[in-house]
Amino acid sequence: MGALQPGLPNPAMLPQEWPILIIDLKDCFFTIPLHPQNTKPKESHKIFHQNAKGLAREFNIPVNEARAIIKTCPVCSHRNGGQGLVIGV
């Protein structure tokens, strides 16, 4: 049956007459690789930590999209409330 998951009951504790259905969720999702052009802003931010306006200007993406990239960055999300680093830092 695999490893027990936190929050789920132990199958041995369920009454025998109860039906058990096991669903393997890894088969329910598709993994589709992104086009390299869609990953360039995120890769660039991972190295240089530009601010949202700089990312939007450099890669011609909407500012909201650039802000989302910055908010997902583990380094920048702790600084400046997720607004990214200022120019020159």
Short mmCIF file of N, CA and C in Angstrom, two decimals:
data_model
loop_
_atom_site.label_atom_id
_atom_site.label_comp_id
_atom_site.label_asym_id
_atom_site.label_seq_id
_atom_site.Cartn_x
_atom_site.Cartn_y
_atom_site.Cartn_z
N MET A 1 0.81 -1.20 0.00
CA MET A 1 0.00 0.00 0.00
C MET A 1 0.85 1.25 0.00
N GLY A 2 2.08 1.16 0.34
CA GLY A 2 2.93 2.35 0.36
C GLY A 2 2.99 2.95 1.75
N ALA A 3 3.69 4.05 1.85
CA ALA A 3 3.88 4.71 3.13
C ALA A 3 2.58 5.37 3.60
N LEU A 4 2.40 5.38 4.91
CA LEU A 4 1.25 6.07 5.48
C LEU A 4 1.45 7.58 5.38
N GLN A 5 0.39 8.28 5.13
CA GLN A 5 0.44 9.73 5.00
C GLN A 5 -0.13 10.38 6.26
N PRO A 6 0.45 11.50 6.71
CA PRO A 6 -0.08 12.18 7.88
C PRO A 6 -1.52 12.64 7.64
N GLY A 7 -2.36 12.46 8.63
CA GLY A 7 -3.74 12.88 8.51
C GLY A 7 -4.67 11.82 7.94
N LEU A 8 -4.12 10.74 7.41
CA LEU A 8 -4.96 9.66 6.88
C LEU A 8 -4.99 8.52 7.89
N PRO A 9 -6.11 7.83 8.00
CA PRO A 9 -6.19 6.72 8.96
C PRO A 9 -5.35 5.53 8.51
N ASN A 10 -4.89 4.77 9.46
CA ASN A 10 -4.17 3.54 9.18
C ASN A 10 -5.16 2.55 8.58
N PRO A 11 -4.89 1.98 7.40
CA PRO A 11 -5.84 1.05 6.78
C PRO A 11 -6.18 -0.15 7.67
N ALA A 12 -5.28 -0.55 8.56
CA ALA A 12 -5.55 -1.68 9.45
C ALA A 12 -6.62 -1.32 10.48
N MET A 13 -6.86 -0.04 10.72
CA MET A 13 -7.85 0.39 11.70
C MET A 13 -9.26 0.49 11.10
N LEU A 14 -9.39 0.44 9.78
CA LEU A 14 -10.70 0.52 9.15
C LEU A 14 -11.40 -0.83 9.24
N PRO A 15 -12.72 -0.82 9.36
CA PRO A 15 -13.45 -2.10 9.38
C PRO A 15 -13.21 -2.88 8.09
N GLN A 16 -13.19 -4.21 8.21
CA GLN A 16 -12.86 -5.06 7.06
C GLN A 16 -13.86 -4.94 5.93
N GLU A 17 -15.12 -4.69 6.23
CA GLU A 17 -16.13 -4.65 5.18
C GLU A 17 -16.14 -3.34 4.39
N TRP A 18 -15.38 -2.35 4.84
CA TRP A 18 -15.32 -1.08 4.12
C TRP A 18 -14.46 -1.25 2.87
N PRO A 19 -14.95 -0.79 1.73
CA PRO A 19 -14.10 -0.87 0.53
C PRO A 19 -13.01 0.21 0.58
N ILE A 20 -11.86 -0.14 0.10
CA ILE A 20 -10.74 0.81 0.05
C ILE A 20 -10.39 1.03 -1.41
N LEU A 21 -10.32 2.28 -1.81
CA LEU A 21 -9.94 2.65 -3.16
C LEU A 21 -8.63 3.42 -3.09
N ILE A 22 -7.63 2.95 -3.78
CA ILE A 22 -6.33 3.62 -3.78
C ILE A 22 -6.13 4.26 -5.14
N ILE A 23 -5.87 5.56 -5.13
CA ILE A 23 -5.66 6.30 -6.38
C ILE A 23 -4.22 6.80 -6.39
N ASP A 24 -3.50 6.48 -7.44
CA ASP A 24 -2.13 6.95 -7.59
C ASP A 24 -2.18 8.29 -8.31
N LEU A 25 -2.04 9.39 -7.56
CA LEU A 25 -2.23 10.73 -8.12
C LEU A 25 -1.13 11.16 -9.08
N LYS A 26 0.02 10.51 -9.03
CA LYS A 26 1.09 10.95 -9.93
C LYS A 26 0.72 10.72 -11.39
N ASP A 27 -0.21 9.81 -11.64
CA ASP A 27 -0.64 9.54 -13.01
C ASP A 27 -1.74 10.49 -13.47
N CYS A 28 -2.25 11.32 -12.58
CA CYS A 28 -3.36 12.21 -12.93
C CYS A 28 -2.89 13.55 -13.49
N PHE A 29 -1.62 13.84 -13.41
CA PHE A 29 -1.12 15.13 -13.83
C PHE A 29 -0.14 14.95 -14.99
N PHE A 30 -0.10 15.94 -15.84
CA PHE A 30 0.82 15.92 -16.97
C PHE A 30 1.98 16.85 -16.69
N THR A 31 3.15 16.47 -17.11
CA THR A 31 4.31 17.34 -17.01
C THR A 31 4.64 17.81 -18.42
N ILE A 32 4.44 19.09 -18.64
CA ILE A 32 4.69 19.66 -19.96
C ILE A 32 5.85 20.63 -19.84
N PRO A 33 6.95 20.39 -20.54
CA PRO A 33 8.07 21.33 -20.45
C PRO A 33 7.69 22.68 -21.06
N LEU A 34 8.17 23.74 -20.43
CA LEU A 34 7.90 25.09 -20.92
C LEU A 34 8.83 25.43 -22.07
N HIS A 35 8.37 26.30 -22.93
CA HIS A 35 9.19 26.80 -24.02
C HIS A 35 10.35 27.59 -23.42
N PRO A 36 11.57 27.45 -23.93
CA PRO A 36 12.73 28.15 -23.34
C PRO A 36 12.54 29.66 -23.22
N GLN A 37 11.80 30.27 -24.14
CA GLN A 37 11.59 31.72 -24.06
C GLN A 37 10.75 32.09 -22.83
N ASN A 38 9.88 31.18 -22.37
CA ASN A 38 9.06 31.46 -21.20
C ASN A 38 9.84 31.32 -19.90
N THR A 39 10.97 30.66 -19.93
CA THR A 39 11.75 30.47 -18.71
C THR A 39 12.88 31.49 -18.57
N LYS A 40 13.18 32.24 -19.62
CA LYS A 40 14.30 33.19 -19.58
C LYS A 40 14.15 34.24 -18.49
N PRO A 41 12.97 34.88 -18.31
CA PRO A 41 12.88 35.89 -17.24
C PRO A 41 13.13 35.31 -15.85
N LYS A 42 12.61 34.12 -15.60
CA LYS A 42 12.79 33.50 -14.29
C LYS A 42 14.25 33.11 -14.06
N GLU A 43 14.89 32.56 -15.08
CA GLU A 43 16.30 32.19 -14.96
C GLU A 43 17.17 33.42 -14.76
N SER A 44 16.86 34.49 -15.48
CA SER A 44 17.63 35.72 -15.34
C SER A 44 17.46 36.30 -13.93
N HIS A 45 16.23 36.26 -13.42
CA HIS A 45 16.01 36.79 -12.07
C HIS A 45 16.70 35.93 -11.02
N LYS A 46 16.77 34.64 -11.27
CA LYS A 46 17.43 33.75 -10.31
C LYS A 46 18.91 34.11 -10.15
N ILE A 47 19.53 34.62 -11.22
CA ILE A 47 20.95 34.97 -11.19
C ILE A 47 21.16 36.42 -10.76
N PHE A 48 20.42 37.35 -11.38
CA PHE A 48 20.70 38.78 -11.19
C PHE A 48 19.76 39.49 -10.22
N HIS A 49 18.62 38.90 -9.89
CA HIS A 49 17.64 39.48 -8.95
C HIS A 49 17.22 40.89 -9.34
N GLN A 50 16.79 41.07 -10.60
CA GLN A 50 16.31 42.37 -11.06
C GLN A 50 14.96 42.68 -10.40
N ASN A 51 14.59 43.97 -10.44
CA ASN A 51 13.27 44.35 -9.94
C ASN A 51 12.23 44.11 -11.03
N ALA A 52 10.96 44.33 -10.69
CA ALA A 52 9.87 44.01 -11.61
C ALA A 52 9.91 44.87 -12.87
N LYS A 53 10.18 46.16 -12.72
CA LYS A 53 10.22 47.03 -13.90
C LYS A 53 11.36 46.63 -14.83
N GLY A 54 12.50 46.27 -14.27
CA GLY A 54 13.63 45.85 -15.09
C GLY A 54 13.35 44.56 -15.84
N LEU A 55 12.73 43.59 -15.16
CA LEU A 55 12.37 42.33 -15.83
C LEU A 55 11.37 42.57 -16.95
N ALA A 56 10.36 43.39 -16.65
CA ALA A 56 9.33 43.66 -17.66
C ALA A 56 9.92 44.35 -18.88
N ARG A 57 10.81 45.29 -18.65
CA ARG A 57 11.42 46.03 -19.76
C ARG A 57 12.35 45.13 -20.57
N GLU A 58 13.15 44.32 -19.88
CA GLU A 58 14.15 43.51 -20.58
C GLU A 58 13.53 42.38 -21.40
N PHE A 59 12.47 41.75 -20.86
CA PHE A 59 11.91 40.57 -21.53
C PHE A 59 10.55 40.82 -22.16
N ASN A 60 10.10 42.09 -22.17
CA ASN A 60 8.80 42.45 -22.76
C ASN A 60 7.67 41.60 -22.20
N ILE A 61 7.59 41.51 -20.88
CA ILE A 61 6.51 40.80 -20.21
C ILE A 61 5.72 41.81 -19.39
N PRO A 62 4.47 41.51 -19.06
CA PRO A 62 3.70 42.43 -18.22
C PRO A 62 4.33 42.57 -16.83
N VAL A 63 4.15 43.73 -16.22
CA VAL A 63 4.73 43.99 -14.90
C VAL A 63 4.15 43.03 -13.86
N ASN A 64 2.87 42.67 -13.99
CA ASN A 64 2.26 41.72 -13.05
C ASN A 64 2.96 40.37 -13.11
N GLU A 65 3.33 39.95 -14.31
CA GLU A 65 4.04 38.69 -14.47
C GLU A 65 5.44 38.78 -13.84
N ALA A 66 6.09 39.91 -14.03
CA ALA A 66 7.41 40.11 -13.43
C ALA A 66 7.32 40.11 -11.91
N ARG A 67 6.28 40.73 -11.36
CA ARG A 67 6.09 40.72 -9.90
C ARG A 67 5.87 39.31 -9.38
N ALA A 68 5.14 38.50 -10.15
CA ALA A 68 4.91 37.11 -9.74
C ALA A 68 6.22 36.33 -9.70
N ILE A 69 7.11 36.59 -10.65
CA ILE A 69 8.42 35.93 -10.66
C ILE A 69 9.20 36.32 -9.41
N ILE A 70 9.16 37.60 -9.06
CA ILE A 70 9.90 38.09 -7.89
C ILE A 70 9.32 37.51 -6.61
N LYS A 71 8.00 37.40 -6.52
CA LYS A 71 7.38 36.88 -5.31
C LYS A 71 7.69 35.41 -5.10
N THR A 72 7.97 34.67 -6.17
CA THR A 72 8.31 33.25 -6.02
C THR A 72 9.79 33.04 -5.71
N CYS A 73 10.59 34.09 -5.81
CA CYS A 73 12.03 33.97 -5.53
C CYS A 73 12.23 33.89 -4.02
N PRO A 74 12.90 32.84 -3.52
CA PRO A 74 13.09 32.71 -2.08
C PRO A 74 13.98 33.80 -1.49
N VAL A 75 14.87 34.40 -2.28
CA VAL A 75 15.75 35.46 -1.77
C VAL A 75 15.00 36.78 -1.71
N CYS A 76 14.35 37.14 -2.80
CA CYS A 76 13.71 38.46 -2.89
C CYS A 76 12.39 38.53 -2.13
N SER A 77 11.72 37.41 -1.90
CA SER A 77 10.44 37.47 -1.22
C SER A 77 10.60 37.87 0.24
N HIS A 78 11.79 37.72 0.81
CA HIS A 78 12.03 38.11 2.20
C HIS A 78 12.48 39.55 2.32
N ARG A 79 12.86 40.16 1.21
CA ARG A 79 13.33 41.54 1.23
C ARG A 79 12.28 42.44 0.59
N ASN A 80 12.09 43.59 1.14
CA ASN A 80 11.21 44.61 0.56
C ASN A 80 9.79 44.11 0.33
N GLY A 81 9.33 43.18 1.14
CA GLY A 81 7.95 42.71 1.01
C GLY A 81 7.65 42.06 -0.32
N GLY A 82 8.63 41.42 -0.93
CA GLY A 82 8.42 40.74 -2.20
C GLY A 82 8.51 41.65 -3.40
N GLN A 83 8.98 42.89 -3.25
CA GLN A 83 9.06 43.83 -4.36
C GLN A 83 10.36 43.70 -5.14
N GLY A 84 11.28 42.88 -4.69
CA GLY A 84 12.55 42.73 -5.39
C GLY A 84 13.57 43.74 -4.91
N LEU A 85 14.77 43.60 -5.38
CA LEU A 85 15.84 44.51 -4.99
C LEU A 85 15.78 45.77 -5.84
N VAL A 86 16.24 46.86 -5.29
CA VAL A 86 16.25 48.11 -6.04
C VAL A 86 17.41 48.11 -7.02
N ILE A 87 17.38 49.01 -7.98
CA ILE A 87 18.44 49.08 -8.99
C ILE A 87 19.75 49.47 -8.32
N GLY A 88 20.81 48.80 -8.67
CA GLY A 88 22.13 49.10 -8.15
C GLY A 88 22.53 48.29 -6.94
N VAL A 89 21.66 47.39 -6.49
CA VAL A 89 22.00 46.58 -5.31
C VAL A 89 22.60 45.28 -5.78
#
